[in-house]
Amino acid sequence: MDRTKTIALILLAVLAVLTSGPSSAQTLAALPTPSPAALTLAEARPLPAWAAFCQLYAAECAIDANEPNRIALTPAIWNTVVAVNRRVNKSLHAVTDQEHWGVPDRWDLAEDGSGDCEDYQLLKRKLLAEGGLPRRAMRMTVVIDEKGEGHAVLTLVTDRGDFILDNKTSEILAWYRTGYVFIKRESADTVAWVSLGGVTSPVTTANR
């Protein structure tokens, strides 16, 4: 089966989860304990690869001010988020951008079934947005990981705190429990980025 068919099957399977009623949804995790949200500071410079991605996929970066800027978590929504996170993590083939495209950093939607950290998160956001979650409340985020390297995760801004979707684990954690240094994330108010207080800003997100 080629990569295009693989990614199409991922989309169909995840959309089936998104559109299923609470009675037919798989029982997964209970709602997370409320926790403090991450504080945003001043404007921050976006990564060049993100800017290039937005030129190709403008709708994935657009801000709709009519959308809520946080997700009101219910058990059904949380179970959907957990299911999407797990399915995408298991379905994609991890490969660095250098191996994949011959460049240090490139952001896309893993349309051929392969990608690195940011591609996993972009696909998760696309699927969750197609299922009705507000894109404005799902922000791409750059961190420094446990190896001291740049890494991309997806922050879900919710009424119970900020939670992180990550391709390194299928456990969704409050941002401060990940062990990462949080550098910056997309703004919820404009097509730009905001600082989260981390000192070192990576040039690329080079992780698988």
mmCIF file with all atom_site columns, C-alpha atoms in Angstrom, residues 34-172:
data_model
loop_
_atom_site.group_PDB
_atom_site.id
_atom_site.type_symbol
_atom_site.label_atom_id
_atom_site.label_alt_id
_atom_site.label_comp_id
_atom_site.label_asym_id
_atom_site.label_entity_id
_atom_site.label_seq_id
_atom_site.pdbx_PDB_ins_code
_atom_site.Cartn_x
_atom_site.Cartn_y
_atom_site.Cartn_z
_atom_site.occupancy
_atom_site.B_iso_or_equiv
_atom_site.pdbx_formal_charge
_atom_site.auth_seq_id
_atom_site.auth_comp_id
_atom_site.auth_asym_id
_atom_site.auth_atom_id
_atom_site.pdbx_PDB_model_num
ATOM 1   C CA . PRO A 1 34  ? -7.125  21.245 36.036 1.00 0.00 ? 34  PRO A CA 1
ATOM 2   C CA . SER A 1 35  ? -3.703  22.870 35.945 1.00 0.00 ? 35  SER A CA 1
ATOM 3   C CA . PRO A 1 36  ? -2.113  26.302 35.351 1.00 0.00 ? 36  PRO A CA 1
ATOM 4   C CA . ALA A 1 37  ? -1.889  27.562 31.790 1.00 0.00 ? 37  ALA A CA 1
ATOM 5   C CA . ALA A 1 38  ? 1.411   28.575 30.221 1.00 0.00 ? 38  ALA A CA 1
ATOM 6   C CA . LEU A 1 39  ? 2.006   32.328 30.239 1.00 0.00 ? 39  LEU A CA 1
ATOM 7   C CA . THR A 1 40  ? 2.686   34.071 26.943 1.00 0.00 ? 40  THR A CA 1
ATOM 8   C CA . LEU A 1 41  ? 5.015   37.053 26.896 1.00 0.00 ? 41  LEU A CA 1
ATOM 9   C CA . ALA A 1 42  ? 6.137   39.260 24.019 1.00 0.00 ? 42  ALA A CA 1
ATOM 10  C CA . GLU A 1 43  ? 6.056   38.625 20.278 1.00 0.00 ? 43  GLU A CA 1
ATOM 11  C CA . ALA A 1 44  ? 8.584   36.089 18.987 1.00 0.00 ? 44  ALA A CA 1
ATOM 12  C CA . ARG A 1 45  ? 10.157  35.398 15.624 1.00 0.00 ? 45  ARG A CA 1
ATOM 13  C CA . PRO A 1 46  ? 8.618   32.387 13.833 1.00 0.00 ? 46  PRO A CA 1
ATOM 14  C CA . LEU A 1 47  ? 10.761  29.653 12.315 1.00 0.00 ? 47  LEU A CA 1
ATOM 15  C CA . PRO A 1 48  ? 11.438  30.124 8.583  1.00 0.00 ? 48  PRO A CA 1
ATOM 16  C CA . ALA A 1 49  ? 10.043  26.638 7.889  1.00 0.00 ? 49  ALA A CA 1
ATOM 17  C CA . TRP A 1 50  ? 6.720   27.642 9.516  1.00 0.00 ? 50  TRP A CA 1
ATOM 18  C CA . ALA A 1 51  ? 6.534   30.755 7.327  1.00 0.00 ? 51  ALA A CA 1
ATOM 19  C CA . ALA A 1 52  ? 7.127   28.638 4.230  1.00 0.00 ? 52  ALA A CA 1
ATOM 20  C CA . PHE A 1 53  ? 4.440   26.171 5.375  1.00 0.00 ? 53  PHE A CA 1
ATOM 21  C CA . CYS A 1 54  ? 1.937   28.990 5.794  1.00 0.00 ? 54  CYS A CA 1
ATOM 22  C CA . GLN A 1 55  ? 2.553   30.162 2.240  1.00 0.00 ? 55  GLN A CA 1
ATOM 23  C CA . LEU A 1 56  ? 1.590   26.700 0.966  1.00 0.00 ? 56  LEU A CA 1
ATOM 24  C CA . TYR A 1 57  ? -1.172  25.956 3.501  1.00 0.00 ? 57  TYR A CA 1
ATOM 25  C CA . ALA A 1 58  ? -2.611  29.376 4.381  1.00 0.00 ? 58  ALA A CA 1
ATOM 26  C CA . ALA A 1 59  ? -5.789  27.878 5.886  1.00 0.00 ? 59  ALA A CA 1
ATOM 27  C CA . GLU A 1 60  ? -3.700  25.893 8.398  1.00 0.00 ? 60  GLU A CA 1
ATOM 28  C CA . CYS A 1 61  ? -2.213  29.117 9.775  1.00 0.00 ? 61  CYS A CA 1
ATOM 29  C CA . ALA A 1 62  ? -5.185  31.468 9.517  1.00 0.00 ? 62  ALA A CA 1
ATOM 30  C CA . ILE A 1 63  ? -6.745  32.925 12.659 1.00 0.00 ? 63  ILE A CA 1
ATOM 31  C CA . ASP A 1 64  ? -10.542 33.051 12.938 1.00 0.00 ? 64  ASP A CA 1
ATOM 32  C CA . ALA A 1 65  ? -11.335 35.584 15.668 1.00 0.00 ? 65  ALA A CA 1
ATOM 33  C CA . ASN A 1 66  ? -14.869 34.158 15.874 1.00 0.00 ? 66  ASN A CA 1
ATOM 34  C CA . GLU A 1 67  ? -13.535 30.839 17.170 1.00 0.00 ? 67  GLU A CA 1
ATOM 35  C CA . PRO A 1 68  ? -13.027 30.343 20.909 1.00 0.00 ? 68  PRO A CA 1
ATOM 36  C CA . ASN A 1 69  ? -9.416  30.603 22.018 1.00 0.00 ? 69  ASN A CA 1
ATOM 37  C CA . ARG A 1 70  ? -9.755  27.641 24.346 1.00 0.00 ? 70  ARG A CA 1
ATOM 38  C CA . ILE A 1 71  ? -11.391 24.226 24.210 1.00 0.00 ? 71  ILE A CA 1
ATOM 39  C CA . ALA A 1 72  ? -14.164 23.411 26.668 1.00 0.00 ? 72  ALA A CA 1
ATOM 40  C CA . LEU A 1 73  ? -13.175 19.865 27.566 1.00 0.00 ? 73  LEU A CA 1
ATOM 41  C CA . THR A 1 74  ? -15.845 17.192 27.895 1.00 0.00 ? 74  THR A CA 1
ATOM 42  C CA . PRO A 1 75  ? -15.197 13.453 28.283 1.00 0.00 ? 75  PRO A CA 1
ATOM 43  C CA . ALA A 1 76  ? -16.164 12.904 24.624 1.00 0.00 ? 76  ALA A CA 1
ATOM 44  C CA . ILE A 1 77  ? -13.806 15.623 23.357 1.00 0.00 ? 77  ILE A CA 1
ATOM 45  C CA . TRP A 1 78  ? -10.947 14.426 25.565 1.00 0.00 ? 78  TRP A CA 1
ATOM 46  C CA . ASN A 1 79  ? -11.370 10.837 24.388 1.00 0.00 ? 79  ASN A CA 1
ATOM 47  C CA . THR A 1 80  ? -11.296 12.059 20.793 1.00 0.00 ? 80  THR A CA 1
ATOM 48  C CA . VAL A 1 81  ? -8.082  14.003 21.404 1.00 0.00 ? 81  VAL A CA 1
ATOM 49  C CA . VAL A 1 82  ? -6.457  10.958 23.023 1.00 0.00 ? 82  VAL A CA 1
ATOM 50  C CA . ALA A 1 83  ? -7.570  8.708  20.158 1.00 0.00 ? 83  ALA A CA 1
ATOM 51  C CA . VAL A 1 84  ? -6.269  11.067 17.452 1.00 0.00 ? 84  VAL A CA 1
ATOM 52  C CA . ASN A 1 85  ? -2.946  11.503 19.251 1.00 0.00 ? 85  ASN A CA 1
ATOM 53  C CA . ARG A 1 86  ? -2.433  7.744  19.534 1.00 0.00 ? 86  ARG A CA 1
ATOM 54  C CA . ARG A 1 87  ? -3.548  6.915  16.015 1.00 0.00 ? 87  ARG A CA 1
ATOM 55  C CA . VAL A 1 88  ? -1.325  9.474  14.305 1.00 0.00 ? 88  VAL A CA 1
ATOM 56  C CA . ASN A 1 89  ? 1.651   8.511  16.471 1.00 0.00 ? 89  ASN A CA 1
ATOM 57  C CA . LYS A 1 90  ? 1.246   4.867  15.472 1.00 0.00 ? 90  LYS A CA 1
ATOM 58  C CA . SER A 1 91  ? 0.434   5.458  11.813 1.00 0.00 ? 91  SER A CA 1
ATOM 59  C CA . LEU A 1 92  ? 3.191   7.747  10.550 1.00 0.00 ? 92  LEU A CA 1
ATOM 60  C CA . HIS A 1 93  ? 6.748   6.724  9.726  1.00 0.00 ? 93  HIS A CA 1
ATOM 61  C CA . ALA A 1 94  ? 9.244   8.868  11.636 1.00 0.00 ? 94  ALA A CA 1
ATOM 62  C CA . VAL A 1 95  ? 11.971  10.415 9.478  1.00 0.00 ? 95  VAL A CA 1
ATOM 63  C CA . THR A 1 96  ? 14.005  13.610 9.774  1.00 0.00 ? 96  THR A CA 1
ATOM 64  C CA . ASP A 1 97  ? 13.573  16.359 7.202  1.00 0.00 ? 97  ASP A CA 1
ATOM 65  C CA . GLN A 1 98  ? 17.191  15.871 6.136  1.00 0.00 ? 98  GLN A CA 1
ATOM 66  C CA . GLU A 1 99  ? 16.514  12.201 5.387  1.00 0.00 ? 99  GLU A CA 1
ATOM 67  C CA . HIS A 1 100 ? 13.094  12.897 3.920  1.00 0.00 ? 100 HIS A CA 1
ATOM 68  C CA . TRP A 1 101 ? 13.621  16.047 1.864  1.00 0.00 ? 101 TRP A CA 1
ATOM 69  C CA . GLY A 1 102 ? 17.330  16.780 1.993  1.00 0.00 ? 102 GLY A CA 1
ATOM 70  C CA . VAL A 1 103 ? 16.813  20.005 3.975  1.00 0.00 ? 103 VAL A CA 1
ATOM 71  C CA . PRO A 1 104 ? 17.284  20.756 7.708  1.00 0.00 ? 104 PRO A CA 1
ATOM 72  C CA . ASP A 1 105 ? 13.706  21.841 8.396  1.00 0.00 ? 105 ASP A CA 1
ATOM 73  C CA . ARG A 1 106 ? 10.463  21.568 6.419  1.00 0.00 ? 106 ARG A CA 1
ATOM 74  C CA . TRP A 1 107 ? 6.925   21.629 7.775  1.00 0.00 ? 107 TRP A CA 1
ATOM 75  C CA . ASP A 1 108 ? 4.099   19.780 6.042  1.00 0.00 ? 108 ASP A CA 1
ATOM 76  C CA . LEU A 1 109 ? 1.071   17.550 6.683  1.00 0.00 ? 109 LEU A CA 1
ATOM 77  C CA . ALA A 1 110 ? 2.817   14.176 6.263  1.00 0.00 ? 110 ALA A CA 1
ATOM 78  C CA . GLU A 1 111 ? 0.789   13.563 3.131  1.00 0.00 ? 111 GLU A CA 1
ATOM 79  C CA . ASP A 1 112 ? 3.076   10.724 2.079  1.00 0.00 ? 112 ASP A CA 1
ATOM 80  C CA . GLY A 1 113 ? 2.763   8.986  5.455  1.00 0.00 ? 113 GLY A CA 1
ATOM 81  C CA . SER A 1 114 ? 6.187   10.065 6.742  1.00 0.00 ? 114 SER A CA 1
ATOM 82  C CA . GLY A 1 115 ? 7.391   13.045 8.712  1.00 0.00 ? 115 GLY A CA 1
ATOM 83  C CA . ASP A 1 116 ? 9.111   14.424 11.784 1.00 0.00 ? 116 ASP A CA 1
ATOM 84  C CA . CYS A 1 117 ? 7.842   16.057 14.954 1.00 0.00 ? 117 CYS A CA 1
ATOM 85  C CA . GLU A 1 118 ? 6.070   19.090 13.511 1.00 0.00 ? 118 GLU A CA 1
ATOM 86  C CA . ASP A 1 119 ? 4.421   17.055 10.739 1.00 0.00 ? 119 ASP A CA 1
ATOM 87  C CA . TYR A 1 120 ? 2.844   14.722 13.310 1.00 0.00 ? 120 TYR A CA 1
ATOM 88  C CA . GLN A 1 121 ? 1.414   17.687 15.208 1.00 0.00 ? 121 GLN A CA 1
ATOM 89  C CA . LEU A 1 122 ? 0.178   19.510 12.113 1.00 0.00 ? 122 LEU A CA 1
ATOM 90  C CA . LEU A 1 123 ? -1.697  16.400 10.998 1.00 0.00 ? 123 LEU A CA 1
ATOM 91  C CA . LYS A 1 124 ? -3.242  15.992 14.463 1.00 0.00 ? 124 LYS A CA 1
ATOM 92  C CA . ARG A 1 125 ? -4.422  19.601 14.411 1.00 0.00 ? 125 ARG A CA 1
ATOM 93  C CA . LYS A 1 126 ? -5.880  19.222 10.931 1.00 0.00 ? 126 LYS A CA 1
ATOM 94  C CA . LEU A 1 127 ? -7.848  16.133 11.965 1.00 0.00 ? 127 LEU A CA 1
ATOM 95  C CA . LEU A 1 128 ? -9.100  17.655 15.209 1.00 0.00 ? 128 LEU A CA 1
ATOM 96  C CA . ALA A 1 129 ? -10.117 20.861 13.419 1.00 0.00 ? 129 ALA A CA 1
ATOM 97  C CA . GLU A 1 130 ? -12.011 18.813 10.825 1.00 0.00 ? 130 GLU A CA 1
ATOM 98  C CA . GLY A 1 131 ? -13.802 17.201 13.762 1.00 0.00 ? 131 GLY A CA 1
ATOM 99  C CA . GLY A 1 132 ? -14.968 20.579 15.055 1.00 0.00 ? 132 GLY A CA 1
ATOM 100 C CA . LEU A 1 133 ? -12.319 21.628 17.584 1.00 0.00 ? 133 LEU A CA 1
ATOM 101 C CA . PRO A 1 134 ? -11.300 25.306 17.284 1.00 0.00 ? 134 PRO A CA 1
ATOM 102 C CA . ARG A 1 135 ? -7.989  25.601 15.433 1.00 0.00 ? 135 ARG A CA 1
ATOM 103 C CA . ARG A 1 136 ? -7.394  28.851 17.319 1.00 0.00 ? 136 ARG A CA 1
ATOM 104 C CA . ALA A 1 137 ? -7.077  26.845 20.550 1.00 0.00 ? 137 ALA A CA 1
ATOM 105 C CA . MET A 1 138 ? -4.527  24.403 19.070 1.00 0.00 ? 138 MET A CA 1
ATOM 106 C CA . ARG A 1 139 ? -1.152  26.094 18.817 1.00 0.00 ? 139 ARG A CA 1
ATOM 107 C CA . MET A 1 140 ? 2.067   24.745 17.305 1.00 0.00 ? 140 MET A CA 1
ATOM 108 C CA . THR A 1 141 ? 4.781   25.119 19.916 1.00 0.00 ? 141 THR A CA 1
ATOM 109 C CA . VAL A 1 142 ? 8.595   24.999 19.886 1.00 0.00 ? 142 VAL A CA 1
ATOM 110 C CA . VAL A 1 143 ? 10.460  23.554 22.866 1.00 0.00 ? 143 VAL A CA 1
ATOM 111 C CA . ILE A 1 144 ? 13.908  22.338 23.843 1.00 0.00 ? 144 ILE A CA 1
ATOM 112 C CA . ASP A 1 145 ? 13.655  18.615 24.582 1.00 0.00 ? 145 ASP A CA 1
ATOM 113 C CA . GLU A 1 146 ? 15.477  16.278 26.963 1.00 0.00 ? 146 GLU A CA 1
ATOM 114 C CA . LYS A 1 147 ? 18.434  16.082 24.531 1.00 0.00 ? 147 LYS A CA 1
ATOM 115 C CA . GLY A 1 148 ? 18.799  19.847 24.342 1.00 0.00 ? 148 GLY A CA 1
ATOM 116 C CA . GLU A 1 149 ? 17.441  19.875 20.778 1.00 0.00 ? 149 GLU A CA 1
ATOM 117 C CA . GLY A 1 150 ? 14.663  21.820 19.092 1.00 0.00 ? 150 GLY A CA 1
ATOM 118 C CA . HIS A 1 151 ? 11.356  19.955 19.024 1.00 0.00 ? 151 HIS A CA 1
ATOM 119 C CA . ALA A 1 152 ? 7.778   20.774 17.975 1.00 0.00 ? 152 ALA A CA 1
ATOM 120 C CA . VAL A 1 153 ? 4.651   19.827 19.928 1.00 0.00 ? 153 VAL A CA 1
ATOM 121 C CA . LEU A 1 154 ? 0.999   20.843 19.764 1.00 0.00 ? 154 LEU A CA 1
ATOM 122 C CA . THR A 1 155 ? -0.488  22.791 22.672 1.00 0.00 ? 155 THR A CA 1
ATOM 123 C CA . LEU A 1 156 ? -4.198  22.398 23.344 1.00 0.00 ? 156 LEU A CA 1
ATOM 124 C CA . VAL A 1 157 ? -5.399  25.461 25.228 1.00 0.00 ? 157 VAL A CA 1
ATOM 125 C CA . THR A 1 158 ? -8.363  24.298 27.305 1.00 0.00 ? 158 THR A CA 1
ATOM 126 C CA . ASP A 1 159 ? -10.543 25.372 30.193 1.00 0.00 ? 159 ASP A CA 1
ATOM 127 C CA . ARG A 1 160 ? -8.572  22.885 32.329 1.00 0.00 ? 160 ARG A CA 1
ATOM 128 C CA . GLY A 1 161 ? -5.110  24.163 31.360 1.00 0.00 ? 161 GLY A CA 1
ATOM 129 C CA . ASP A 1 162 ? -2.635  23.701 28.507 1.00 0.00 ? 162 ASP A CA 1
ATOM 130 C CA . PHE A 1 163 ? -1.959  20.128 27.378 1.00 0.00 ? 163 PHE A CA 1
ATOM 131 C CA . ILE A 1 164 ? 0.690   18.808 25.013 1.00 0.00 ? 164 ILE A CA 1
ATOM 132 C CA . LEU A 1 165 ? 0.303   16.428 22.082 1.00 0.00 ? 165 LEU A CA 1
ATOM 133 C CA . ASP A 1 166 ? 3.681   14.914 21.259 1.00 0.00 ? 166 ASP A CA 1
ATOM 134 C CA . ASN A 1 167 ? 4.913   12.238 18.858 1.00 0.00 ? 167 ASN A CA 1
ATOM 135 C CA . LYS A 1 168 ? 7.456   11.005 21.427 1.00 0.00 ? 168 LYS A CA 1
ATOM 136 C CA . THR A 1 169 ? 4.700   9.728  23.687 1.00 0.00 ? 169 THR A CA 1
ATOM 137 C CA . SER A 1 170 ? 1.002   9.011  23.428 1.00 0.00 ? 170 SER A CA 1
ATOM 138 C CA . GLU A 1 171 ? 0.458   10.276 26.978 1.00 0.00 ? 171 GLU A CA 1
ATOM 139 C CA . ILE A 1 172 ? -1.003  13.776 26.898 1.00 0.00 ? 172 ILE A CA 1
#
